XYZ file of C-alpha atoms in Angstrom:
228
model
C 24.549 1.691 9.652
C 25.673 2.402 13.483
C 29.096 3.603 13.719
C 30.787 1.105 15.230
C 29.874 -2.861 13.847
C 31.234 -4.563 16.676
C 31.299 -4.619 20.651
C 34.503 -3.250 22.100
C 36.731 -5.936 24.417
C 39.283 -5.388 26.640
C 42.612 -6.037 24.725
C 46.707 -5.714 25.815
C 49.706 -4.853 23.893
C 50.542 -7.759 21.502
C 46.640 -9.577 21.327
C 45.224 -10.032 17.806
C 42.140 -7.427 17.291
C 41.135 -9.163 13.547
C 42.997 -10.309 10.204
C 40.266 -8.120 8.226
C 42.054 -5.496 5.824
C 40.824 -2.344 7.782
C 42.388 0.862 8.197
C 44.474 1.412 10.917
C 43.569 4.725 13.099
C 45.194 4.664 16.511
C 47.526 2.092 18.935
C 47.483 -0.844 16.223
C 49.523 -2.142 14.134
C 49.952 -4.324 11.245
C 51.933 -7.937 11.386
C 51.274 -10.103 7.957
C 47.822 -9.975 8.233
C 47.111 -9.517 11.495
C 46.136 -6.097 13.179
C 47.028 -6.160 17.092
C 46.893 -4.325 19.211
C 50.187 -1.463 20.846
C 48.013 -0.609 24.312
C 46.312 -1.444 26.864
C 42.591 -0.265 26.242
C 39.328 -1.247 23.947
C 39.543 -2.112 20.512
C 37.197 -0.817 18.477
C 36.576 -2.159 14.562
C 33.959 -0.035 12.604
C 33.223 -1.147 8.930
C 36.532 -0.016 7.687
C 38.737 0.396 9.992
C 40.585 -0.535 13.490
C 41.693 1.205 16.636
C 42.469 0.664 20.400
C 41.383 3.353 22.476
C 43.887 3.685 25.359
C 42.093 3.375 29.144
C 44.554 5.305 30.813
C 42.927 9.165 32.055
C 39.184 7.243 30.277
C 36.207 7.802 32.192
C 34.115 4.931 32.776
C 30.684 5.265 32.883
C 28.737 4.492 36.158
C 24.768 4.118 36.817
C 23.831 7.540 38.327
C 26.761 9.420 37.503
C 26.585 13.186 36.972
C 28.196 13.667 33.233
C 28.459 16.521 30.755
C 27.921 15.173 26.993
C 28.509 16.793 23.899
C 26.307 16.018 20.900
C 27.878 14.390 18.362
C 25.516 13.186 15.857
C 21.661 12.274 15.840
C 20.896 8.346 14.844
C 17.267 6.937 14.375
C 15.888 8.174 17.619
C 18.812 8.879 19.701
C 21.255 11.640 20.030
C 24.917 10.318 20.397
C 27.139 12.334 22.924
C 30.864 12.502 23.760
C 31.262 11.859 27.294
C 34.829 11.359 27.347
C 34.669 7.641 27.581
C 35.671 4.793 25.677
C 31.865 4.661 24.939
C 29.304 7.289 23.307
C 26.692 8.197 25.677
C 23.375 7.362 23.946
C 20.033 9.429 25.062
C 16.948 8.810 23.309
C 13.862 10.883 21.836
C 11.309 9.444 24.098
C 13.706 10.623 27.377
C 13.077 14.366 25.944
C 9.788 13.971 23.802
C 8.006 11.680 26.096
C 6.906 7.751 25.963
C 5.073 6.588 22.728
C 6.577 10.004 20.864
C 7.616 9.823 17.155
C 9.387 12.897 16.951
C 10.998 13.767 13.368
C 14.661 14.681 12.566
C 13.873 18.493 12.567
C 12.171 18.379 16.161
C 15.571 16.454 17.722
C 17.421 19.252 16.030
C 15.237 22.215 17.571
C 15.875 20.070 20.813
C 19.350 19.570 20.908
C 21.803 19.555 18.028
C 25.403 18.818 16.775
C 28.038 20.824 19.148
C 25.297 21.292 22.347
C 26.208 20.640 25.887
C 24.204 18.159 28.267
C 24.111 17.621 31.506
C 23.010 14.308 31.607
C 22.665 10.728 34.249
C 24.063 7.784 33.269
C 20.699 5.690 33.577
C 22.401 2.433 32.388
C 25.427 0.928 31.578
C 26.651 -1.931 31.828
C 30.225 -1.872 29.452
C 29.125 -3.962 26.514
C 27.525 -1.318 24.323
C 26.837 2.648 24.573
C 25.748 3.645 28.330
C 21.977 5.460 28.705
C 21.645 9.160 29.211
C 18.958 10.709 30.991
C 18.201 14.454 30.977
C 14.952 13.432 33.194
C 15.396 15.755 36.344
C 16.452 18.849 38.078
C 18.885 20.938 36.403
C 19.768 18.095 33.984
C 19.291 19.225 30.546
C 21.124 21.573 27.808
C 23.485 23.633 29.032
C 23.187 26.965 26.794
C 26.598 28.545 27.732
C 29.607 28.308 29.708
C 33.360 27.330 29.002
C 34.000 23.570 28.134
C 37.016 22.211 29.784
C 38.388 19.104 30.342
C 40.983 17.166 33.282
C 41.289 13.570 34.140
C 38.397 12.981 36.104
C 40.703 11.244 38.703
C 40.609 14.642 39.401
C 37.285 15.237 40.006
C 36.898 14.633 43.685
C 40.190 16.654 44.267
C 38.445 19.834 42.291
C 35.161 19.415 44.513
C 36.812 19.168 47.789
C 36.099 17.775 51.150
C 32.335 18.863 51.315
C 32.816 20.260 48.486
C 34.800 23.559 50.121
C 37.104 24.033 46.659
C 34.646 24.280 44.310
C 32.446 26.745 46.295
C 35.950 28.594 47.138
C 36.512 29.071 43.617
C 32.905 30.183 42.737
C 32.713 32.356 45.568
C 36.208 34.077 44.559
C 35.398 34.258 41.103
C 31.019 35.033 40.787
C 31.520 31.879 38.096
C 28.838 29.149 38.290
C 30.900 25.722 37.648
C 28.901 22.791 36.346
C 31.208 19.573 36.853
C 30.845 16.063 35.434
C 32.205 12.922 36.783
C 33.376 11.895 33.607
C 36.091 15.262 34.034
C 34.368 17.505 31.741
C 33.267 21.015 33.209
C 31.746 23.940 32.137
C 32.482 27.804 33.387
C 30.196 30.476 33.059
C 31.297 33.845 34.026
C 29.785 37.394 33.240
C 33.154 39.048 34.633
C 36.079 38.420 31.980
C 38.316 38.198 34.917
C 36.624 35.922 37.119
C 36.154 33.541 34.329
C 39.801 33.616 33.601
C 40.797 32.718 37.136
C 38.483 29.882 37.683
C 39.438 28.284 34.742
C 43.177 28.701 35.971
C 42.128 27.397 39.199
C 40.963 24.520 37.567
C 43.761 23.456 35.632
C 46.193 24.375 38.972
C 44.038 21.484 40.270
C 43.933 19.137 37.213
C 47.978 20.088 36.840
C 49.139 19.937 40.434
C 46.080 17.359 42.360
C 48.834 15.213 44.043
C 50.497 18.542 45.983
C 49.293 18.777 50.167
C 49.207 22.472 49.906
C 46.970 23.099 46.965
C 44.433 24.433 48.491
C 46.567 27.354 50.010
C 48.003 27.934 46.193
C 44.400 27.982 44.584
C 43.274 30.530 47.304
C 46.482 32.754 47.292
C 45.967 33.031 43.274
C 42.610 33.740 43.804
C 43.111 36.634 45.529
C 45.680 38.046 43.720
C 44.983 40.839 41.320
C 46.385 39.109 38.069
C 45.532 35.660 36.782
């Protein structure tokens, strides 16, 4: 049985989501018999229970966008990741293992697992069921190590920069290499304690502070400061 038994729909604050006795998990609420829903967002009914999940700082998936996934659970022939969406990003066997491949449970495992980090393309979407990862590419794939961290990815374009000049500011002060996803989930890898420390506080002055003129002055002044 898939996770979730029917396709999410946009729903607001007040509309009826079903009058089946489900449990209720997050932004619903019960009236008589009827569940509805307490947000703006996507309800989403699985085969016992209910929940709206809020759009509101949700990444929503795009065809070609650069996203970092993290495996959640392997189903049939598909790993499912997190992508920070209102959606689980869905990449199957045959995009690793290759076209007319029957690859067992225990070979998706040795491939990628529960907890791993992708770096993945959103191949397909199109906002009625799980969008399509691709790992087909250069430098997509697992990522083995690195930091996970996560900002609104409104953000995003604000923590790459015109050109990209404050991300390679902050990789440059710091000897980190900074892997970014569109859907505002990064990872930090760092052999230097230090430097690691201060590019993930750059990142949060920039997730924390995006709307300020003169952040680029503040990220570079902590920079090169001596503490963090």
């Amino acid at each position: 049985m898939r996770k979730s038994e029917s396709k999410k729909r946009h729903v607001l604050p007040g509309d009826v989501i079903t009058t089946a006795p489900l449990r209720l998990h997050g932004n619903v609420a019960l009236e008589g018999k009827r569940i509805l829903s307490t947000a703006i967002g996507l309800s989403d009914v699985s085969y016992d229970s209910v929940r709206v999940i809020p759009l509101s700082g949700i990444y929503l998936p795009k065809v070609d966008d650069l996203v970092i996934g993290l495996i959640k659970y392997i189903h049939g022939n598909s790993w499912f990741a997190d992508i920070n969406s209102c959606y689980e990003g869905m990449l199957l066997a045959k995009d690793v293992f290759g076209r007319g491949s029957n690859a067992t449970l225990d070979e998706m495992k040795a491939s990628l697992d529960k907890s791993d980090l992708i770096l993945a393309r959103i191949a397909n979407s199109d906002r009625t069921r799980e969008p399509l990862l691709s790992i087909s590419g250069q430098n997509l794939g697992k990522i083995d190590s690195g930091e996970l961290v996560k900002i609104s990815p409104t953000k995003i374009p604000r923590l790459i920069g015109k050109h990209g000049s404050m991300i390679q500011t902050i990789e440059a002060s710091t000897n980190a290499t900074i892997t970014i996803g569109q859907n505002g989930l990064i990872v930090v890898s760092s052999d230097e304690t230090n430097g690691l420390l201060k590019a993930l506080t750059a990142i949060r002055m920039v997730d924390e502070q995006a709307h300020l003129v003169d952040l680029t002055d503040k990220v570079k002044k902590m920079l090169e400061s001596d503490g963090v």
